mmCIF file with all atom_site columns, C-alpha atoms in Angstrom:
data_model
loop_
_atom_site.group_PDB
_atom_site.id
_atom_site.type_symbol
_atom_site.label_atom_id
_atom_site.label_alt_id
_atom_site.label_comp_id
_atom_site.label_asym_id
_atom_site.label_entity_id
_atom_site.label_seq_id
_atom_site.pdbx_PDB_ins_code
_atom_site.Cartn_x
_atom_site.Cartn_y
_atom_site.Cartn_z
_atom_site.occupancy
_atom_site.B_iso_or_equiv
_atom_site.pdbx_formal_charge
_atom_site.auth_seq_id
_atom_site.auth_comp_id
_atom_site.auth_asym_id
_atom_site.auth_atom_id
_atom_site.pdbx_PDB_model_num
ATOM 1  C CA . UNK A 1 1  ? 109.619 114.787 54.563 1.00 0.00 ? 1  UNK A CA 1
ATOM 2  C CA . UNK A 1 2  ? 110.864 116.010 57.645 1.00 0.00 ? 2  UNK A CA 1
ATOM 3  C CA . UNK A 1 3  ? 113.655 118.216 55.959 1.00 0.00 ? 3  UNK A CA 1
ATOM 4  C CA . UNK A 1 4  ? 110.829 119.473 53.569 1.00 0.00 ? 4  UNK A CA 1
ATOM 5  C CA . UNK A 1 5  ? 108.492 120.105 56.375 1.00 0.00 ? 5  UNK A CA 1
ATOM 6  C CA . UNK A 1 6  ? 111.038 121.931 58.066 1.00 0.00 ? 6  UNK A CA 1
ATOM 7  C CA . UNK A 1 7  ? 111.928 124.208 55.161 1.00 0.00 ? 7  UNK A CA 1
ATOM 8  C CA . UNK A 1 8  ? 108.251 125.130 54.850 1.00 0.00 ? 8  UNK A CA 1
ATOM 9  C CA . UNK A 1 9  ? 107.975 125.743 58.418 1.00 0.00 ? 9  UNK A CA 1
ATOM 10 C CA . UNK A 1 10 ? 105.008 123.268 58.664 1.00 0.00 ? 10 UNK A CA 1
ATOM 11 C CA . UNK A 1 11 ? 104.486 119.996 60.296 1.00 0.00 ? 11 UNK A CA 1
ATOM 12 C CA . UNK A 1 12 ? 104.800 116.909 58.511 1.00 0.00 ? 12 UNK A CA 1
ATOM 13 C CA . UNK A 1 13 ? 100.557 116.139 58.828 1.00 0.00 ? 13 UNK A CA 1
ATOM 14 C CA . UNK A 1 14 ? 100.700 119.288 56.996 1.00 0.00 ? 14 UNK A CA 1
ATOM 15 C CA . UNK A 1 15 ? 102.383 117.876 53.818 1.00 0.00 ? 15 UNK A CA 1
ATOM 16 C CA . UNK A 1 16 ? 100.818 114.534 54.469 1.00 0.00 ? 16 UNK A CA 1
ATOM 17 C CA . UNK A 1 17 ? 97.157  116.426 54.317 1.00 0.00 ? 17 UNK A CA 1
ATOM 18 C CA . UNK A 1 18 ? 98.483  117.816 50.950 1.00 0.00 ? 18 UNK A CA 1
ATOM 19 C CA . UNK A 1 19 ? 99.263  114.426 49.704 1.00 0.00 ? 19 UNK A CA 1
ATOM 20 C CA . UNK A 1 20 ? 96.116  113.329 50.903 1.00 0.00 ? 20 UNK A CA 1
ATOM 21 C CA . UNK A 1 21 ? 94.197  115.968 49.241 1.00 0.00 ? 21 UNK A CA 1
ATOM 22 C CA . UNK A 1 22 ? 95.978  115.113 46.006 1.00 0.00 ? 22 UNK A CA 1
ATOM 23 C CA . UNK A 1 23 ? 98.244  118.890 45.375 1.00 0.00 ? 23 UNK A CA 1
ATOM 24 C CA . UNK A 1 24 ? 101.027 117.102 45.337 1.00 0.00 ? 24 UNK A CA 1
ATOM 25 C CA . UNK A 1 25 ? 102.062 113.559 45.673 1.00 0.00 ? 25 UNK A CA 1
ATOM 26 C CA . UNK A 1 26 ? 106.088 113.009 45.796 1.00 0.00 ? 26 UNK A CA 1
ATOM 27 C CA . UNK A 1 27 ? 108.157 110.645 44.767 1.00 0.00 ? 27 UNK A CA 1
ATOM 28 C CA . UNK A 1 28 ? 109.146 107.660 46.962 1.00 0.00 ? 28 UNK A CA 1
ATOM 29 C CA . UNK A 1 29 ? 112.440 106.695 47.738 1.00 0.00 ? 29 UNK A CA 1
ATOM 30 C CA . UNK A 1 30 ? 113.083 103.048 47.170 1.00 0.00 ? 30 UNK A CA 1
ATOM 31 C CA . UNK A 1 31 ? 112.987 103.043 51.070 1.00 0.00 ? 31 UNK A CA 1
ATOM 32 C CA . UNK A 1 32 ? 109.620 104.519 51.379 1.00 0.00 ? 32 UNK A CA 1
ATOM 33 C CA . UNK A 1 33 ? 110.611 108.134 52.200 1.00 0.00 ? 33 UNK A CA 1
ATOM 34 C CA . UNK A 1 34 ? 108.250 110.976 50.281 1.00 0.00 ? 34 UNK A CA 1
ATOM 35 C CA . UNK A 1 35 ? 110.724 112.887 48.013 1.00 0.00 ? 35 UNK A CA 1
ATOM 36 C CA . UNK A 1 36 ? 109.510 116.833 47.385 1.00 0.00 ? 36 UNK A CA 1
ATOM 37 C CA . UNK A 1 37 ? 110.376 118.357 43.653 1.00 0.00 ? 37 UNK A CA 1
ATOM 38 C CA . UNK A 1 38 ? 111.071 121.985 43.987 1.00 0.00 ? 38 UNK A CA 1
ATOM 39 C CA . UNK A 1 39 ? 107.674 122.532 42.044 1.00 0.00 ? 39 UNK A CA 1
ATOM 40 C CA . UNK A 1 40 ? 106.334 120.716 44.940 1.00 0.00 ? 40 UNK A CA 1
ATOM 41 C CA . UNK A 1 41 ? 107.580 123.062 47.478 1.00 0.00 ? 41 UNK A CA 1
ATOM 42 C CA . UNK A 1 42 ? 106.448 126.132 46.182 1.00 0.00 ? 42 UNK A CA 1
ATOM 43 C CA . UNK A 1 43 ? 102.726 124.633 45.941 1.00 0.00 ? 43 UNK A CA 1
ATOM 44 C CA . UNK A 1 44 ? 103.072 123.662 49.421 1.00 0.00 ? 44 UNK A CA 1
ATOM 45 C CA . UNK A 1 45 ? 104.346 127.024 50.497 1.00 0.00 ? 45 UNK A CA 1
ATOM 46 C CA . UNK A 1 46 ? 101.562 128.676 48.473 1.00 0.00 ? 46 UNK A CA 1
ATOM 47 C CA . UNK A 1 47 ? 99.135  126.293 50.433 1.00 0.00 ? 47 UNK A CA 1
ATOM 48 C CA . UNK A 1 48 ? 100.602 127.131 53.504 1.00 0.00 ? 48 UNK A CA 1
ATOM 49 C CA . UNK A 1 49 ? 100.140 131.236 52.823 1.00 0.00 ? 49 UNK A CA 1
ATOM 50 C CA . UNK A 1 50 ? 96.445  130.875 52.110 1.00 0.00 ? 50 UNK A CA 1
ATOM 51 C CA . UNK A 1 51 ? 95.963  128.553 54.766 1.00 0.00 ? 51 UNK A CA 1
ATOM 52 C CA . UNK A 1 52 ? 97.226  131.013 57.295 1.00 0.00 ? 52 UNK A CA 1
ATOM 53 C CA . UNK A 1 53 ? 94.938  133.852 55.669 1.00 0.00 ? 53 UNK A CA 1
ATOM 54 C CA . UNK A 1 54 ? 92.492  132.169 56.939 1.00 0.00 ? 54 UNK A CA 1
ATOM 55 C CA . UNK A 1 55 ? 91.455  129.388 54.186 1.00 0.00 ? 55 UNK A CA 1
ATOM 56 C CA . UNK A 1 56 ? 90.700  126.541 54.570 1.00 0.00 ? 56 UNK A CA 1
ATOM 57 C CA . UNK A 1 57 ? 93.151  123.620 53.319 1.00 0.00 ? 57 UNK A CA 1
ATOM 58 C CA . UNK A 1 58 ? 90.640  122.054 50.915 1.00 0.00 ? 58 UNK A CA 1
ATOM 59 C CA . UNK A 1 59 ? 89.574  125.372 49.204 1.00 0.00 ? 59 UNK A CA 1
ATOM 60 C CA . UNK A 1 60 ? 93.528  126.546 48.884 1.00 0.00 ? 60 UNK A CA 1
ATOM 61 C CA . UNK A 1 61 ? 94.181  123.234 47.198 1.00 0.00 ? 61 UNK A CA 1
ATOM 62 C CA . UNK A 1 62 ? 91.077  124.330 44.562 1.00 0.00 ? 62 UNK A CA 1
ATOM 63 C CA . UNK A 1 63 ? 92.773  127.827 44.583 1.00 0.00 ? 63 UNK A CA 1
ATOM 64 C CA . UNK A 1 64 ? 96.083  126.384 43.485 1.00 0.00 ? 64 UNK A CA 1
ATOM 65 C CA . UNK A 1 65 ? 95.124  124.217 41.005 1.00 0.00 ? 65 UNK A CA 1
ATOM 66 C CA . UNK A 1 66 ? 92.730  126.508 39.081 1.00 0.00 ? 66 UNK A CA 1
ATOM 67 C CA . UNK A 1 67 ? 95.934  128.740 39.495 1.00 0.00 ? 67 UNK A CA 1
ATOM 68 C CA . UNK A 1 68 ? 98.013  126.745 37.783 1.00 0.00 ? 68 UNK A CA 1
ATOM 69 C CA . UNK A 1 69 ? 95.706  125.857 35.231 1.00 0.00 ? 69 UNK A CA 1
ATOM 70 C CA . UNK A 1 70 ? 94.996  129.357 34.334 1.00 0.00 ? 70 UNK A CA 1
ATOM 71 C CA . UNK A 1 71 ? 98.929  129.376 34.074 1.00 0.00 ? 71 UNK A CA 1
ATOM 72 C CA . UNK A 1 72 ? 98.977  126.545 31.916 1.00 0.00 ? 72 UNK A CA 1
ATOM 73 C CA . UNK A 1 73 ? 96.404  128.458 29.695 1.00 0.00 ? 73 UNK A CA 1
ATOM 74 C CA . UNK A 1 74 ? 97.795  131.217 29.194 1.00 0.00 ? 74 UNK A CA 1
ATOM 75 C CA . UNK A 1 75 ? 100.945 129.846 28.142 1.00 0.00 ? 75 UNK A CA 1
ATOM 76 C CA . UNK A 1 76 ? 99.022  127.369 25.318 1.00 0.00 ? 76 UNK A CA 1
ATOM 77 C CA . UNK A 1 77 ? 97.467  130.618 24.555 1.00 0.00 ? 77 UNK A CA 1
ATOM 78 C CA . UNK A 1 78 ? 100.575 132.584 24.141 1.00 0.00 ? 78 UNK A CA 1
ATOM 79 C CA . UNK A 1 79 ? 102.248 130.115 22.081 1.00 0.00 ? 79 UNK A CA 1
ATOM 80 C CA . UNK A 1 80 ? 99.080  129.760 19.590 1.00 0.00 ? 80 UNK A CA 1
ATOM 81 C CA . UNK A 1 81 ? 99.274  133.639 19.224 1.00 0.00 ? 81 UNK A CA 1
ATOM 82 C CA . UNK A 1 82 ? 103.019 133.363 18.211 1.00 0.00 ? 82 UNK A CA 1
ATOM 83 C CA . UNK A 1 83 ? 102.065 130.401 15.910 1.00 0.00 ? 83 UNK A CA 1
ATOM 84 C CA . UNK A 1 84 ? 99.179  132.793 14.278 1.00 0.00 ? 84 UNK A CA 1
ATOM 85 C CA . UNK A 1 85 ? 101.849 135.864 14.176 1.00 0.00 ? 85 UNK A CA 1
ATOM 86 C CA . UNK A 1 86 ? 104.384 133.757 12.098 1.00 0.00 ? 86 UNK A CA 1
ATOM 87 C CA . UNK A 1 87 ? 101.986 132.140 9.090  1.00 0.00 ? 87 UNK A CA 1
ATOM 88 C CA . UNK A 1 88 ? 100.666 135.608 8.917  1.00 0.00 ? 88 UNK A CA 1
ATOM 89 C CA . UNK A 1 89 ? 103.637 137.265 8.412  1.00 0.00 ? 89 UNK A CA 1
ATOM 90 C CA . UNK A 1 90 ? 104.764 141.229 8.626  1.00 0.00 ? 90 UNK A CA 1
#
């Protein structure tokens, strides 16, 4: 965590309030130790850029995930046009 926070340039209570506030939860090591995937980072860095507009941590967490969902959407959505475009033919 402390190598993550310090990537980020946040504190670890930073990452722990993300954990807490269920963005991302990481991995444990089998000694305990929170392990960050690199999707995990850029969430938290995203967090950390609308927290320091001026948002507060709870609503940036909302932010992000109806981000990603909309993401998530658009890329069902894409691949049900392709699927349309194909039986349909030229």
């Amino acid at each position: 965590m402390g190598r993550a926070a310090e990537m980020l340039d946040v504190t670890p209570a930073f990452l722990r309030s993300l954990d807490t506030a269920h963005l991302i939860v990481p991995q444990r090591s089998p000694g305990g130790h929170r392990r960050y995937s690199r999707y995990q980072l850029r969430l938290a860095q995203r967090a950390r850029d609308l927290v320091d507009q001026g948002t507060a941590l709870e609503a940036a967490c909302r932010i992000i995930i109806l981000e990603d969902q909309l993401a998530e959407a658009q890329r069902i959505n894409a691949q049900l046009q392709d699927r349309r475009a194909e039986r349909e033919g030229p």
